[in-house]
Short mmCIF file of C-alpha atoms in Angstrom, two decimals:
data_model
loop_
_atom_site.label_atom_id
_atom_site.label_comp_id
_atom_site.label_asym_id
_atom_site.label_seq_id
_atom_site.Cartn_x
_atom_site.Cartn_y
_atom_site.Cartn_z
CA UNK A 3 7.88 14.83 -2.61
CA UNK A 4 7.19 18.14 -4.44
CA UNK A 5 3.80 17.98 -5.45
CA UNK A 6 2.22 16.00 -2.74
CA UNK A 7 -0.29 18.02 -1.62
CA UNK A 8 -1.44 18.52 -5.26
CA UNK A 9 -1.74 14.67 -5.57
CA UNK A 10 -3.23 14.18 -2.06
CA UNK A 11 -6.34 16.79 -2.60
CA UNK A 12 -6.84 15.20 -6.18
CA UNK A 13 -7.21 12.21 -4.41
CA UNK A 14 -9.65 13.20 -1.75
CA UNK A 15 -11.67 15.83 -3.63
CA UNK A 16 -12.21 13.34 -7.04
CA UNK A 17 -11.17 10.17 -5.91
CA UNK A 18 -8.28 10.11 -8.71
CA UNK A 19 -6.65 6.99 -9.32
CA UNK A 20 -3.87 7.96 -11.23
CA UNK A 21 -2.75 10.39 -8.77
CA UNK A 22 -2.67 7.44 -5.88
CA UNK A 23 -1.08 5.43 -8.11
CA UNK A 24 2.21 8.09 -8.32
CA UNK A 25 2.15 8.15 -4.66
CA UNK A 26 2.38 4.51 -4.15
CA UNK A 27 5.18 4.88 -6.76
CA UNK A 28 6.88 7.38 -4.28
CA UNK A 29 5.99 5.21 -1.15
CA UNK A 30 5.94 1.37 -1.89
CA UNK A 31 9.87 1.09 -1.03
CA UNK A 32 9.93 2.36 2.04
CA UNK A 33 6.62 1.12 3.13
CA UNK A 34 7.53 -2.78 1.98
CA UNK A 35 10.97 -2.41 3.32
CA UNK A 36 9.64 -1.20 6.88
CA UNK A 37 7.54 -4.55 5.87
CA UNK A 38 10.69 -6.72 5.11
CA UNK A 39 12.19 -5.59 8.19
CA UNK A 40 9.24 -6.30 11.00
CA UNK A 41 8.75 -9.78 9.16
CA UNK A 42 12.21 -10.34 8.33
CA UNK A 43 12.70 -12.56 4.91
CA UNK A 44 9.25 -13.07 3.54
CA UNK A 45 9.20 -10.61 0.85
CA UNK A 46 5.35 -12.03 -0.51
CA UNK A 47 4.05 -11.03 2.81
CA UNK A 48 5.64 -7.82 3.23
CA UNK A 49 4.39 -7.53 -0.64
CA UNK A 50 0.64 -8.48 1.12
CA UNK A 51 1.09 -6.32 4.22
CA UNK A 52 1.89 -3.17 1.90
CA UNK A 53 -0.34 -4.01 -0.10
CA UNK A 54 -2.93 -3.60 2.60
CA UNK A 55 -1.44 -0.64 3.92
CA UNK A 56 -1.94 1.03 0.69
CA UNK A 57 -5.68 -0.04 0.52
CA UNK A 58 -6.36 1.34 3.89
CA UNK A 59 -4.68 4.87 3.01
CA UNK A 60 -7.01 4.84 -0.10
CA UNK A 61 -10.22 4.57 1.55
CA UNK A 62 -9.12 6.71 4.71
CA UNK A 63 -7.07 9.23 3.01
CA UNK A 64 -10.24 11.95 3.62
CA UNK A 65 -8.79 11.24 7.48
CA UNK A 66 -5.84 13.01 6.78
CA UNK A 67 -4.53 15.98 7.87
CA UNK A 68 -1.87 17.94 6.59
CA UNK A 69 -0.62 18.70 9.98
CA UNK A 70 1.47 16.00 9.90
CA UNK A 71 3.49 14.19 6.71
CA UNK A 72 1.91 12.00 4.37
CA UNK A 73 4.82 9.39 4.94
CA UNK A 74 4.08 9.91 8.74
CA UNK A 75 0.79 9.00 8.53
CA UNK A 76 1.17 5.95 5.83
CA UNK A 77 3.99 4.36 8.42
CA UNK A 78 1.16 4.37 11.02
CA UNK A 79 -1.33 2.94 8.99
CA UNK A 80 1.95 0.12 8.44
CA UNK A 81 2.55 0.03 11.61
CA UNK A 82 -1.24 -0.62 12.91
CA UNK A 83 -1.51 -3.27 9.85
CA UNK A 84 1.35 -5.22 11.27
CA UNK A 85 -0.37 -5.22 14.80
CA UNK A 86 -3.14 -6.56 13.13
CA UNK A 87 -1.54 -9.37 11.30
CA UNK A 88 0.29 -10.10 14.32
CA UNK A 89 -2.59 -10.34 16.51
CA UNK A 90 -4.42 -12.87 13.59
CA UNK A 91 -1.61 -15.18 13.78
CA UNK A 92 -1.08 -14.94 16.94
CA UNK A 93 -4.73 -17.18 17.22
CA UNK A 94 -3.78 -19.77 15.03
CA UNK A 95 -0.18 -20.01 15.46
CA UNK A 96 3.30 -19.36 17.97
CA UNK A 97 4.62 -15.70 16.34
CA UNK A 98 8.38 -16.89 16.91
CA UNK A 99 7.84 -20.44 14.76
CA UNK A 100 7.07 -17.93 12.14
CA UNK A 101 9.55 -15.37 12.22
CA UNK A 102 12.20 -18.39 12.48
CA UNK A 103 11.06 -19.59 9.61
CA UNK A 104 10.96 -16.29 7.76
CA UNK A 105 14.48 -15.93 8.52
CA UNK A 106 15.67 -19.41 7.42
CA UNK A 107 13.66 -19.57 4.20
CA UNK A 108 15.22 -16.22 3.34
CA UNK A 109 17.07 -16.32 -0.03
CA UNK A 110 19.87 -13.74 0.88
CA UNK A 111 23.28 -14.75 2.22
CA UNK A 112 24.79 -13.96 5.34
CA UNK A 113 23.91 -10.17 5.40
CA UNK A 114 20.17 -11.05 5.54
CA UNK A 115 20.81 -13.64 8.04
CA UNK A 116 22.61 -11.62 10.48
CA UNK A 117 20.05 -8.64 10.06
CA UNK A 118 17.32 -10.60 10.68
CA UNK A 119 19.09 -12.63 13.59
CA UNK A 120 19.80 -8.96 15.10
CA UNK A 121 16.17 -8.01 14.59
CA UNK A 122 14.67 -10.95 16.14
CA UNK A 123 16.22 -10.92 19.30
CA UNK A 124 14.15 -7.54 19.38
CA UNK A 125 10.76 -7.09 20.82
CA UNK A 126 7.92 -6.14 17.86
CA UNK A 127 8.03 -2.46 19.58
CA UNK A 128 11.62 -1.71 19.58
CA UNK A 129 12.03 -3.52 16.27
CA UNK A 130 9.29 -0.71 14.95
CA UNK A 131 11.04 1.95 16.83
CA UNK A 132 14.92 0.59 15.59
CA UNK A 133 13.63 0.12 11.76
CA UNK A 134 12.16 3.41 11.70
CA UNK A 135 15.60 5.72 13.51
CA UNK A 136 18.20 3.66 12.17
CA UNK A 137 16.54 2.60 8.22
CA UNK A 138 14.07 4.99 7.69
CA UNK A 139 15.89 8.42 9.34
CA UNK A 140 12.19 9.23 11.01
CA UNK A 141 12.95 11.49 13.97
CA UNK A 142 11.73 10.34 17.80
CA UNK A 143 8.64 12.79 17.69
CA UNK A 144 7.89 11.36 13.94
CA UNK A 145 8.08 7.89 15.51
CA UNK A 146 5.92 8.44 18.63
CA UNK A 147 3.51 10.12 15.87
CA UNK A 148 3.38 6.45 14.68
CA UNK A 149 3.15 4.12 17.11
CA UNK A 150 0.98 6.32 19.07
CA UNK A 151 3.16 6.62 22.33
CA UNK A 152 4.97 9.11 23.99
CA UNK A 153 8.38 10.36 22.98
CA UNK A 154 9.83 9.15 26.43
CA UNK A 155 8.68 5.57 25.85
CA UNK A 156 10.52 5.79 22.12
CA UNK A 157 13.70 6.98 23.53
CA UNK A 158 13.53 3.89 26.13
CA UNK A 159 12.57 1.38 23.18
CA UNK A 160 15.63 2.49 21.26
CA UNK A 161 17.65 2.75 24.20
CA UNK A 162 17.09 -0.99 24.79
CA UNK A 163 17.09 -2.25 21.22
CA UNK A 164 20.85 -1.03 21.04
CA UNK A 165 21.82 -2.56 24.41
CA UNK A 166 20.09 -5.62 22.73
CA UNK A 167 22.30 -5.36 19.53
CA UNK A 168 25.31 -4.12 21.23
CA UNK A 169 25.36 -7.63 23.17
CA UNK A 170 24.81 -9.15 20.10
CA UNK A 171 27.19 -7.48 17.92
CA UNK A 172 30.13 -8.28 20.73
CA UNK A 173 29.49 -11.79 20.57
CA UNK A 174 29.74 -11.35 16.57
CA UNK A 175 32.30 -10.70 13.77
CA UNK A 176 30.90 -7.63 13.23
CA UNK A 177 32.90 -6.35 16.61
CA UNK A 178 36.35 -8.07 15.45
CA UNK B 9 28.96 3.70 23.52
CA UNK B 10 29.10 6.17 20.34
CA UNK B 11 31.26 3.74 18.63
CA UNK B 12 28.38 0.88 19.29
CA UNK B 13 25.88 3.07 18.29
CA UNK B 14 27.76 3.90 14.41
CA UNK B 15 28.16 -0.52 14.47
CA UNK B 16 24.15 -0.80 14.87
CA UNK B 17 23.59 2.21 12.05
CA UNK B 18 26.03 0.26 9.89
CA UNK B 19 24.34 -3.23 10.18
CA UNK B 20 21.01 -1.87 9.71
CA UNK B 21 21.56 0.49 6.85
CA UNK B 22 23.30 -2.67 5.08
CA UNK B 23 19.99 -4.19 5.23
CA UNK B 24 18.30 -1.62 3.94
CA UNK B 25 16.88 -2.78 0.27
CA UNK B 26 15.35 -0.96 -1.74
CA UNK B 27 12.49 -3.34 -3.03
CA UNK B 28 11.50 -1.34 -6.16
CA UNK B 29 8.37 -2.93 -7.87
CA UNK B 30 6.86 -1.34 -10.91
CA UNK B 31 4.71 -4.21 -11.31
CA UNK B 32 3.62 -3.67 -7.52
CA UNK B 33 1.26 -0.29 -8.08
CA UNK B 34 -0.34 -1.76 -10.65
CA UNK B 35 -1.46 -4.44 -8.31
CA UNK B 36 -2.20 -2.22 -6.03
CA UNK B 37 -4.20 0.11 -8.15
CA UNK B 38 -6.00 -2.80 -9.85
CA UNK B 39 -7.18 -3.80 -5.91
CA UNK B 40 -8.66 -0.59 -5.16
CA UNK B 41 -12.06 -0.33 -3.72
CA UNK B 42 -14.58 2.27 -5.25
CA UNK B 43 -14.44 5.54 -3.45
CA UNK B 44 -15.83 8.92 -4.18
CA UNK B 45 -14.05 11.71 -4.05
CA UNK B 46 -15.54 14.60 -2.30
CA UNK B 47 -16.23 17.00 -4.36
CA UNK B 48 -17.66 13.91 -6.30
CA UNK B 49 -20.30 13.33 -3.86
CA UNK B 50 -20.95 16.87 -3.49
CA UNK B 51 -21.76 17.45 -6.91
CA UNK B 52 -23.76 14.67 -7.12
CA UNK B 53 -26.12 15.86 -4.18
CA UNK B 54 -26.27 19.36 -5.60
CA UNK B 55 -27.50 17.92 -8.86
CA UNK B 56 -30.07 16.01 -7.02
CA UNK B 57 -31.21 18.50 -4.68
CA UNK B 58 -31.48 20.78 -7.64
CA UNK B 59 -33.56 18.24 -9.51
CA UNK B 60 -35.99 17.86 -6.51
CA UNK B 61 -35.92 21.68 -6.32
CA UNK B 62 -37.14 22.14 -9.96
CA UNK B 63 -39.45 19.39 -9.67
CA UNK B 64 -40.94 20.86 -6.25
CA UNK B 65 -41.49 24.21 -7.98
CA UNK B 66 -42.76 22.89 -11.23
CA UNK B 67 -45.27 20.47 -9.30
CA UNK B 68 -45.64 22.63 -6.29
CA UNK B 69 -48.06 25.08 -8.04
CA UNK B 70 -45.54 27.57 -9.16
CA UNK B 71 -45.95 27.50 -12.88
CA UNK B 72 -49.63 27.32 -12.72
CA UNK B 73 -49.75 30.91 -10.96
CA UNK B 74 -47.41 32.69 -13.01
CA UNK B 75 -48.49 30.87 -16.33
CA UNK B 76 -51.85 30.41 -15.44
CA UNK B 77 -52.04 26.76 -16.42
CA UNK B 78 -54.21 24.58 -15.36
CA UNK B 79 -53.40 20.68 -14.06
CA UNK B 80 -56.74 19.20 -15.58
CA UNK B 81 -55.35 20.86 -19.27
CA UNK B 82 -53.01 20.14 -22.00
CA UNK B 83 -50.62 22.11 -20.50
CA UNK B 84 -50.53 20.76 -17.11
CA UNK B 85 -49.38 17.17 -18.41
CA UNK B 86 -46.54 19.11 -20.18
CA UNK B 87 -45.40 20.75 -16.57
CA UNK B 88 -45.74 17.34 -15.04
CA UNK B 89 -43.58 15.63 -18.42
CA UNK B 90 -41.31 18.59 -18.01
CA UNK B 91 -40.47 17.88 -14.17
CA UNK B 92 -40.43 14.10 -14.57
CA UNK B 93 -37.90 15.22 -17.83
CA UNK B 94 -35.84 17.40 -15.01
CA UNK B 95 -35.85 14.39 -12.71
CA UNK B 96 -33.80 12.57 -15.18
CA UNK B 97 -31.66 14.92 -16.46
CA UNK B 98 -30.61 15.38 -13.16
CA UNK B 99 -29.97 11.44 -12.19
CA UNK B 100 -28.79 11.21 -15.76
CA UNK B 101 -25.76 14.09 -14.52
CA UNK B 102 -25.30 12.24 -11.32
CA UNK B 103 -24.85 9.19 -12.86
CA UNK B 104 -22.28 10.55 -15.33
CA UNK B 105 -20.66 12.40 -12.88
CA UNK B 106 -20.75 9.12 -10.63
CA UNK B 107 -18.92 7.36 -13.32
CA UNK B 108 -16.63 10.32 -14.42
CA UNK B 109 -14.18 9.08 -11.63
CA UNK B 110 -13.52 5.67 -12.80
CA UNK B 111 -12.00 7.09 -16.38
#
């Protein structure tokens, strides 16, 4: 984005509004898709979840430092938020009832179906790590920047969500 | 193993939406919390340590020294009015500078 930085130290130094508000223009899609994808099918709580994220980055944006990206920072803030929402609901409720019903109360057709099938055979971790290479074109030392882990331990989380989907997609029509 | 790989980039990248939402930063906006900016909060210190300052010199003796003014006297109420008058023109500025972010 080509005036960023512009945006980010009018938001720190005044506390503009206006200026967030362009760069939650810029980053809602990719922020509520990486959403739609860890919680696949429930669009109003990836809506919630982003939501959140957003309000976090607002009151910790004085945190940030330009050494990394902006979008690098909001995904870990995303990521974190879903850790957090999985960690509520995993007190009051089974995780996997949930995302089951996600996926079956999701309005798409088959597409959705399959993706989500594909991404629920995945563990939260390599989901994260699989969303973020394959959708979002974040680079390994990006995504370690994220979910706070060592490069090493990304590569193996990808490595194993594509054996994962490779089994899957050869028992599927998407290998005929 | 390459040709596995390019099947898992295609599935993925057909389910990735682009959930635009103009709607969405509006809500998001309208949720905000309050929060200062910096340089906010730094002018609005500034202002009141320079309000305490002027007070502190006009009630610290200062005036009555170089002008030769006496507390008991006419003139010492209107140093005391004049520092109580600083006082709040300075939380006045904060105040407005407080609410300056908000417009």
């Amino acid at each position: 984005m080509k005036n960023e930085k512009v945006l980010i130290s009018r938001v720190v130094l005044l506390g503009d509004r206006e200026a967030f508000g362009r760069l939650v223009d810029a980053y809602q899609s990719p922020v509520r898709r990486f959403f739609l994808n860890m919680a696949p099918g429930d669009e109003e709580l990836a809506k919630d979840l982003a939501q959140e994220t957003f309000i976090k980055a607002w009151l910790k944006i004085g945190s940030f430092r330009s050494m990394s990206r902006f979008s690098t920072w909001l995904f870990r803030i995303a990521y974190n938020t879903f850790y957090d929402y999985r960690r509520t609901l995993k007190d009051s409720t089974d995780i996997d009832d949930v995302v089951s019903r996600m996926a079956v109360s999701s309005k798409d057709a088959d597409l959705a179906m399959d993706i989500s099938s594909a991404l629920e055979i995945l563990k939260v971790d390599e989901r994260a790590a699989m969303i973020l290479f394959y959708m979002e074109d974040q680079p390994v030392k990006k995504i370690a920047a994220i979910m706070g882990c060592p490069e090493g331990t990304v590569k193996s989380l990808l490595s194993r969500g594509r054996a994962k989907l490779s089994d899957l997609l050869r028992d599927s029509h998407y290998n005929k | 193993m390459v040709k596995e790989e390019k099947k898992i980039k295609e599935l993925l990248l057909a389910g990735r939406r682009e959930p635009a939402d103009d709607s969405f930063t509006e809500k998001v906006l309208s949720s905000l919390p309050r929060r200062r900016g910096i340089l906010v909060t730094v002018v609005i210190l500034l202002c009141f340590w320079a309000g305490a300052a002027v007070c502190f010199l006009l009630l610290g003796g200062l005036p009555f020294t170089e002008w030769d003014l006496q507390p008991e006297t006419a003139s010492g109420a209107a140093v005391i009015s004049s520092a109580l008058m600083a006082m709040i023109m300075a939380g006045t500025l904060a105040y407005a500078l407080y609410q300056a972010e908000n417009i």
